[in-house]
């Protein structure tokens, strides 16, 4: 019996990059319990032949939960050599033990085949998602505000501050003004938030100029967690907003003349 060696050249069809970012698309080195974040995937074609992405699927570990029903955003997409297809999923991490821990994320499934061959069978590739650091935070804050403002028109902004500890928290809140806004509301106040309770702060911002403008800065100081809390909470708040110019008033006389 003779042995025969056959060399088969293979080509990697695509490369997959996965990253975790905040809802403001800022890179994250860790996520926080019950705080929404984004999982982004990039599929870069390295194949000399067109690739048809039949569908994709996100299989999450129990340590992560989706905020909506994840659906494939690359279904029936054809990638030429060097082209990239991306997906974005909004997730959050349910409560874990106090402190920081590394948890599994799950896997990302891609069903694909060569687009040039109608008889080619569909291949499913499994890409393991990286582990992610999860940290609990004593306080969480988020803002409700319109998607845009208008010059010299009131822009209501409501901040929600939630105590996620089992202790009563003394919180000092200050607002640093911005040259692009006037505002009404408490500039400096100290409140006491019960465990699991939420404090709401309402401000009316008054835009003075059009364009992407920096919002007045909300500073939050915790007496029990003095050092990193304010810088951490700033990551959850919007820092800029687009302000439209004031509309041109309608001339009633010109309408009547027309």
CSV table of C-alpha atoms in Angstrom, one decimal:
chain,number,residue,atom,x,y,z
A,1,UNK,CA,0.0,0.0,0.0
A,2,UNK,CA,1.4,3.4,-1.0
A,3,UNK,CA,0.9,6.5,0.9
A,4,UNK,CA,0.1,9.6,-1.0
A,5,UNK,CA,0.1,13.1,0.4
A,6,UNK,CA,-2.3,15.7,-1.0
A,7,UNK,CA,-1.8,19.4,-0.2
A,8,UNK,CA,-5.0,21.4,-0.1
A,9,UNK,CA,-4.7,25.1,0.0
A,10,UNK,CA,-7.3,26.8,2.2
A,11,UNK,CA,-8.3,30.4,2.5
A,12,UNK,CA,-9.9,32.1,5.5
A,13,UNK,CA,-13.3,33.4,4.2
A,14,UNK,CA,-13.7,36.3,6.7
A,15,UNK,CA,-12.5,37.8,9.9
A,16,UNK,CA,-14.8,38.8,12.7
A,17,UNK,CA,-14.1,41.6,15.2
A,18,UNK,CA,-16.2,42.0,18.3
A,19,UNK,CA,-16.2,45.0,20.7
A,20,UNK,CA,-18.2,46.4,23.5
A,21,UNK,CA,-19.1,50.1,23.5
A,22,UNK,CA,-21.4,52.4,25.5
A,23,UNK,CA,-24.7,53.7,24.1
A,24,UNK,CA,-22.6,56.8,23.1
A,25,UNK,CA,-20.3,54.5,21.1
A,26,UNK,CA,-17.4,54.9,23.5
A,27,UNK,CA,-15.1,51.9,23.9
A,28,UNK,CA,-15.7,49.9,27.2
A,29,UNK,CA,-13.2,47.9,29.1
A,30,UNK,CA,-16.0,46.8,31.4
A,31,UNK,CA,-19.8,46.9,31.6
A,32,UNK,CA,-22.0,47.8,34.6
A,33,UNK,CA,-24.9,45.8,36.1
A,34,UNK,CA,-28.3,46.8,34.6
A,35,UNK,CA,-26.8,49.5,32.5
A,36,UNK,CA,-27.4,49.2,28.7
A,37,UNK,CA,-24.4,48.8,26.4
A,38,UNK,CA,-23.8,47.8,22.8
A,39,UNK,CA,-22.2,44.7,21.4
A,40,UNK,CA,-20.8,45.4,17.9
A,41,UNK,CA,-19.6,42.9,15.4
A,42,UNK,CA,-17.7,43.5,12.1
A,43,UNK,CA,-17.5,40.8,9.4
A,44,UNK,CA,-14.6,41.5,7.0
A,45,UNK,CA,-14.4,39.4,3.9
A,46,UNK,CA,-11.0,38.0,3.0
A,47,UNK,CA,-12.3,35.7,0.3
A,48,UNK,CA,-11.4,36.3,-3.4
A,49,UNK,CA,-15.0,35.2,-4.2
A,50,UNK,CA,-18.2,37.0,-3.2
A,51,UNK,CA,-19.7,35.6,0.0
A,52,UNK,CA,-23.4,35.4,0.7
A,53,UNK,CA,-24.3,35.9,4.4
A,54,UNK,CA,-27.5,33.8,4.8
A,55,UNK,CA,-28.1,34.9,8.3
A,56,UNK,CA,-26.5,35.5,11.7
A,57,UNK,CA,-27.5,34.6,15.2
A,58,UNK,CA,-26.5,35.8,18.7
A,59,UNK,CA,-26.4,33.1,21.3
A,60,UNK,CA,-25.9,34.8,24.7
A,61,UNK,CA,-24.7,33.3,27.9
A,62,UNK,CA,-27.1,33.6,30.9
A,63,UNK,CA,-24.9,36.4,32.2
A,64,UNK,CA,-26.1,38.7,29.4
A,65,UNK,CA,-29.7,39.6,28.3
A,66,UNK,CA,-30.9,41.5,25.2
A,67,UNK,CA,-33.0,44.6,25.6
A,68,UNK,CA,-35.0,43.6,22.5
A,69,UNK,CA,-35.4,40.6,20.3
A,70,UNK,CA,-32.0,40.3,18.5
A,71,UNK,CA,-32.5,39.9,14.7
A,72,UNK,CA,-29.9,39.4,12.0
A,73,UNK,CA,-28.9,42.7,10.4
A,74,UNK,CA,-26.8,41.1,7.7
A,75,UNK,CA,-29.3,38.6,6.3
A,76,UNK,CA,-28.8,38.0,2.6
A,77,UNK,CA,-25.9,40.5,2.4
A,78,UNK,CA,-23.3,39.8,-0.3
A,79,UNK,CA,-19.7,40.8,0.6
A,80,UNK,CA,-17.1,41.4,-2.0
A,81,UNK,CA,-13.4,41.1,-1.2
A,82,UNK,CA,-12.4,43.6,1.5
A,83,UNK,CA,-16.0,44.6,2.2
A,84,UNK,CA,-17.3,44.6,5.8
A,85,UNK,CA,-20.7,44.0,7.3
A,86,UNK,CA,-21.5,45.2,10.8
A,87,UNK,CA,-24.2,44.4,13.4
A,88,UNK,CA,-25.1,46.2,16.7
A,89,UNK,CA,-27.0,44.6,19.6
A,90,UNK,CA,-28.2,46.4,22.8
A,91,UNK,CA,-27.6,44.3,25.9
A,92,UNK,CA,-27.3,44.5,29.6
A,93,UNK,CA,-26.0,42.4,32.4
A,94,UNK,CA,-28.4,41.2,35.2
A,95,UNK,CA,-27.2,41.6,38.9
A,96,UNK,CA,-24.1,39.6,39.9
A,97,UNK,CA,-22.2,39.3,43.1
A,98,UNK,CA,-20.9,42.6,44.5
A,99,UNK,CA,-17.6,43.8,43.0
A,100,UNK,CA,-16.0,43.1,39.7
A,101,UNK,CA,-16.1,39.7,37.9
A,102,UNK,CA,-15.4,38.3,34.4
A,103,UNK,CA,-18.4,36.6,32.8
A,104,UNK,CA,-18.9,34.7,29.5
A,105,UNK,CA,-20.7,36.4,26.7
A,106,UNK,CA,-21.8,33.5,24.5
A,107,UNK,CA,-21.2,33.0,20.8
A,108,UNK,CA,-21.9,34.6,17.4
A,109,UNK,CA,-23.2,32.3,14.6
A,110,UNK,CA,-22.7,33.1,11.0
A,111,UNK,CA,-24.4,31.1,8.2
A,112,UNK,CA,-22.7,31.8,4.8
A,113,UNK,CA,-21.8,30.3,1.4
A,114,UNK,CA,-20.1,31.3,-1.9
A,115,UNK,CA,-22.4,33.6,-3.7
A,116,UNK,CA,-21.2,32.5,-7.2
A,117,UNK,CA,-22.3,28.9,-6.7
A,118,UNK,CA,-26.1,28.2,-6.4
A,119,UNK,CA,-25.5,24.6,-5.4
A,120,UNK,CA,-23.0,25.5,-2.6
A,121,UNK,CA,-24.0,24.3,0.8
A,122,UNK,CA,-24.5,26.7,3.6
A,123,UNK,CA,-21.7,26.7,6.2
A,124,UNK,CA,-22.2,27.8,9.8
A,125,UNK,CA,-19.3,29.3,11.6
A,126,UNK,CA,-19.3,29.8,15.4
A,127,UNK,CA,-17.3,32.7,16.8
A,128,UNK,CA,-16.9,32.7,20.6
A,129,UNK,CA,-17.6,36.1,22.1
A,130,UNK,CA,-15.0,37.5,24.5
A,131,UNK,CA,-15.4,37.5,28.3
A,132,UNK,CA,-16.4,40.8,29.7
A,133,UNK,CA,-15.7,42.5,33.1
A,134,UNK,CA,-18.9,43.3,35.0
A,135,UNK,CA,-19.0,45.8,37.8
A,136,UNK,CA,-21.7,46.9,40.2
A,137,UNK,CA,-22.1,50.7,40.7
A,138,UNK,CA,-23.6,52.5,43.7
A,139,UNK,CA,-25.5,55.0,41.7
A,140,UNK,CA,-26.9,55.1,38.2
A,141,UNK,CA,-28.0,58.3,36.4
A,142,UNK,CA,-29.6,58.8,33.0
A,143,UNK,CA,-31.3,61.7,31.2
A,144,UNK,CA,-34.5,62.2,29.3
A,145,UNK,CA,-34.2,64.9,26.7
A,146,UNK,CA,-35.4,65.6,23.1
A,147,UNK,CA,-33.3,64.5,20.2
A,148,UNK,CA,-32.6,68.1,19.2
A,149,UNK,CA,-33.1,71.7,20.4
A,150,UNK,CA,-34.0,74.9,18.8
A,151,UNK,CA,-32.4,78.3,19.4
A,152,UNK,CA,-34.3,80.4,22.0
A,153,UNK,CA,-36.8,77.7,22.7
A,154,UNK,CA,-37.1,75.8,26.0
A,155,UNK,CA,-35.4,72.4,26.1
A,156,UNK,CA,-36.6,70.3,29.0
A,157,UNK,CA,-34.1,67.8,30.5
A,158,UNK,CA,-35.0,65.4,33.3
A,159,UNK,CA,-32.3,63.5,35.1
A,160,UNK,CA,-33.1,60.3,37.0
A,161,UNK,CA,-30.7,59.4,39.8
A,162,UNK,CA,-31.1,55.9,41.2
A,163,UNK,CA,-29.6,54.5,44.4
A,164,UNK,CA,-28.5,50.9,43.8
A,165,UNK,CA,-27.0,50.3,47.3
A,166,UNK,CA,-28.6,49.1,50.5
A,167,UNK,CA,-27.7,52.3,52.2
A,168,UNK,CA,-29.1,55.8,52.3
A,169,UNK,CA,-27.0,57.9,50.1
A,170,UNK,CA,-26.3,61.6,50.6
A,171,UNK,CA,-25.8,63.1,47.1
A,172,UNK,CA,-24.6,66.6,46.2
A,173,UNK,CA,-25.6,67.8,42.7
A,174,UNK,CA,-24.2,70.8,41.0
A,175,UNK,CA,-24.6,72.1,37.5
A,176,UNK,CA,-21.7,73.8,35.6
A,177,UNK,CA,-23.1,76.3,33.1
A,178,UNK,CA,-22.3,76.2,29.3
A,179,UNK,CA,-21.8,79.2,27.1
A,180,UNK,CA,-24.3,77.8,24.7
A,181,UNK,CA,-27.2,77.6,27.1
A,182,UNK,CA,-29.0,79.5,29.8
A,183,UNK,CA,-30.9,77.2,32.2
A,184,UNK,CA,-33.4,77.3,35.0
A,185,UNK,CA,-33.4,74.8,37.9
A,186,UNK,CA,-31.4,74.1,41.1
A,187,UNK,CA,-27.8,75.0,40.4
A,188,UNK,CA,-26.6,73.3,43.7
A,189,UNK,CA,-28.6,71.0,45.9
A,190,UNK,CA,-28.0,68.1,48.3
A,191,UNK,CA,-30.5,65.3,48.5
A,192,UNK,CA,-30.8,62.0,50.4
A,193,UNK,CA,-31.9,59.0,48.3
A,194,UNK,CA,-33.2,55.9,50.0
A,195,UNK,CA,-32.0,52.4,49.0
A,196,UNK,CA,-33.5,51.4,45.7
A,197,UNK,CA,-35.2,54.8,45.3
A,198,UNK,CA,-34.9,57.3,42.5
A,199,UNK,CA,-34.5,61.1,42.6
A,200,UNK,CA,-35.6,63.1,39.6
A,201,UNK,CA,-34.2,66.5,38.7
A,202,UNK,CA,-35.9,68.7,36.1
A,203,UNK,CA,-34.1,71.5,34.2
A,204,UNK,CA,-35.1,73.8,31.4
A,205,UNK,CA,-32.2,74.6,29.1
A,206,UNK,CA,-32.4,77.6,26.8
A,207,UNK,CA,-30.1,77.2,23.7
A,208,UNK,CA,-28.4,80.4,22.6
A,209,UNK,CA,-26.6,79.3,19.4
A,210,UNK,CA,-27.1,76.7,16.7
A,211,UNK,CA,-25.0,73.6,15.9
A,212,UNK,CA,-23.6,70.8,18.1
A,213,UNK,CA,-23.4,72.4,21.5
A,214,UNK,CA,-22.1,71.2,24.9
A,215,UNK,CA,-24.8,70.8,27.5
A,216,UNK,CA,-24.5,72.2,31.0
A,217,UNK,CA,-22.5,69.6,33.0
A,218,UNK,CA,-24.2,67.7,35.9
A,219,UNK,CA,-21.8,66.9,38.6
A,220,UNK,CA,-22.8,64.3,41.2
A,221,UNK,CA,-20.8,63.7,44.4
A,222,UNK,CA,-21.4,60.8,46.7
A,223,UNK,CA,-20.1,61.2,50.3
A,224,UNK,CA,-19.7,57.4,50.7
A,225,UNK,CA,-18.0,57.0,47.3
A,226,UNK,CA,-16.2,60.3,46.8
A,227,UNK,CA,-13.4,59.6,44.3
A,228,UNK,CA,-14.5,57.8,41.1
A,229,UNK,CA,-18.3,58.2,41.3
A,230,UNK,CA,-18.7,61.5,39.4
A,231,UNK,CA,-16.3,60.6,36.5
A,232,UNK,CA,-18.0,57.2,36.2
A,233,UNK,CA,-21.5,58.7,36.1
A,234,UNK,CA,-20.5,61.2,33.4
A,235,UNK,CA,-20.2,58.3,31.0
A,236,UNK,CA,-24.0,57.7,31.2
A,237,UNK,CA,-25.0,61.2,30.5
A,238,UNK,CA,-25.3,63.0,27.1
A,239,UNK,CA,-22.7,65.7,26.8
A,240,UNK,CA,-23.8,67.4,23.5
A,241,UNK,CA,-26.9,68.0,21.6
A,242,UNK,CA,-27.7,69.4,18.1
A,243,UNK,CA,-29.5,72.8,18.2
A,244,UNK,CA,-31.4,73.9,15.1
A,245,UNK,CA,-31.5,77.6,14.2
A,246,UNK,CA,-34.6,79.5,14.9
A,247,UNK,CA,-37.2,79.3,12.1
A,248,UNK,CA,-37.9,82.3,10.0
A,249,UNK,CA,-41.2,83.9,11.0
A,250,UNK,CA,-44.1,83.8,8.5
A,251,UNK,CA,-45.1,87.2,7.1
A,252,UNK,CA,-48.9,87.4,7.2
A,253,UNK,CA,-49.0,90.3,4.8
A,254,UNK,CA,-47.1,88.4,2.1
A,255,UNK,CA,-49.5,85.4,2.5
A,256,UNK,CA,-52.5,87.7,2.2
A,257,UNK,CA,-51.0,89.4,-0.9
A,258,UNK,CA,-50.4,86.0,-2.5
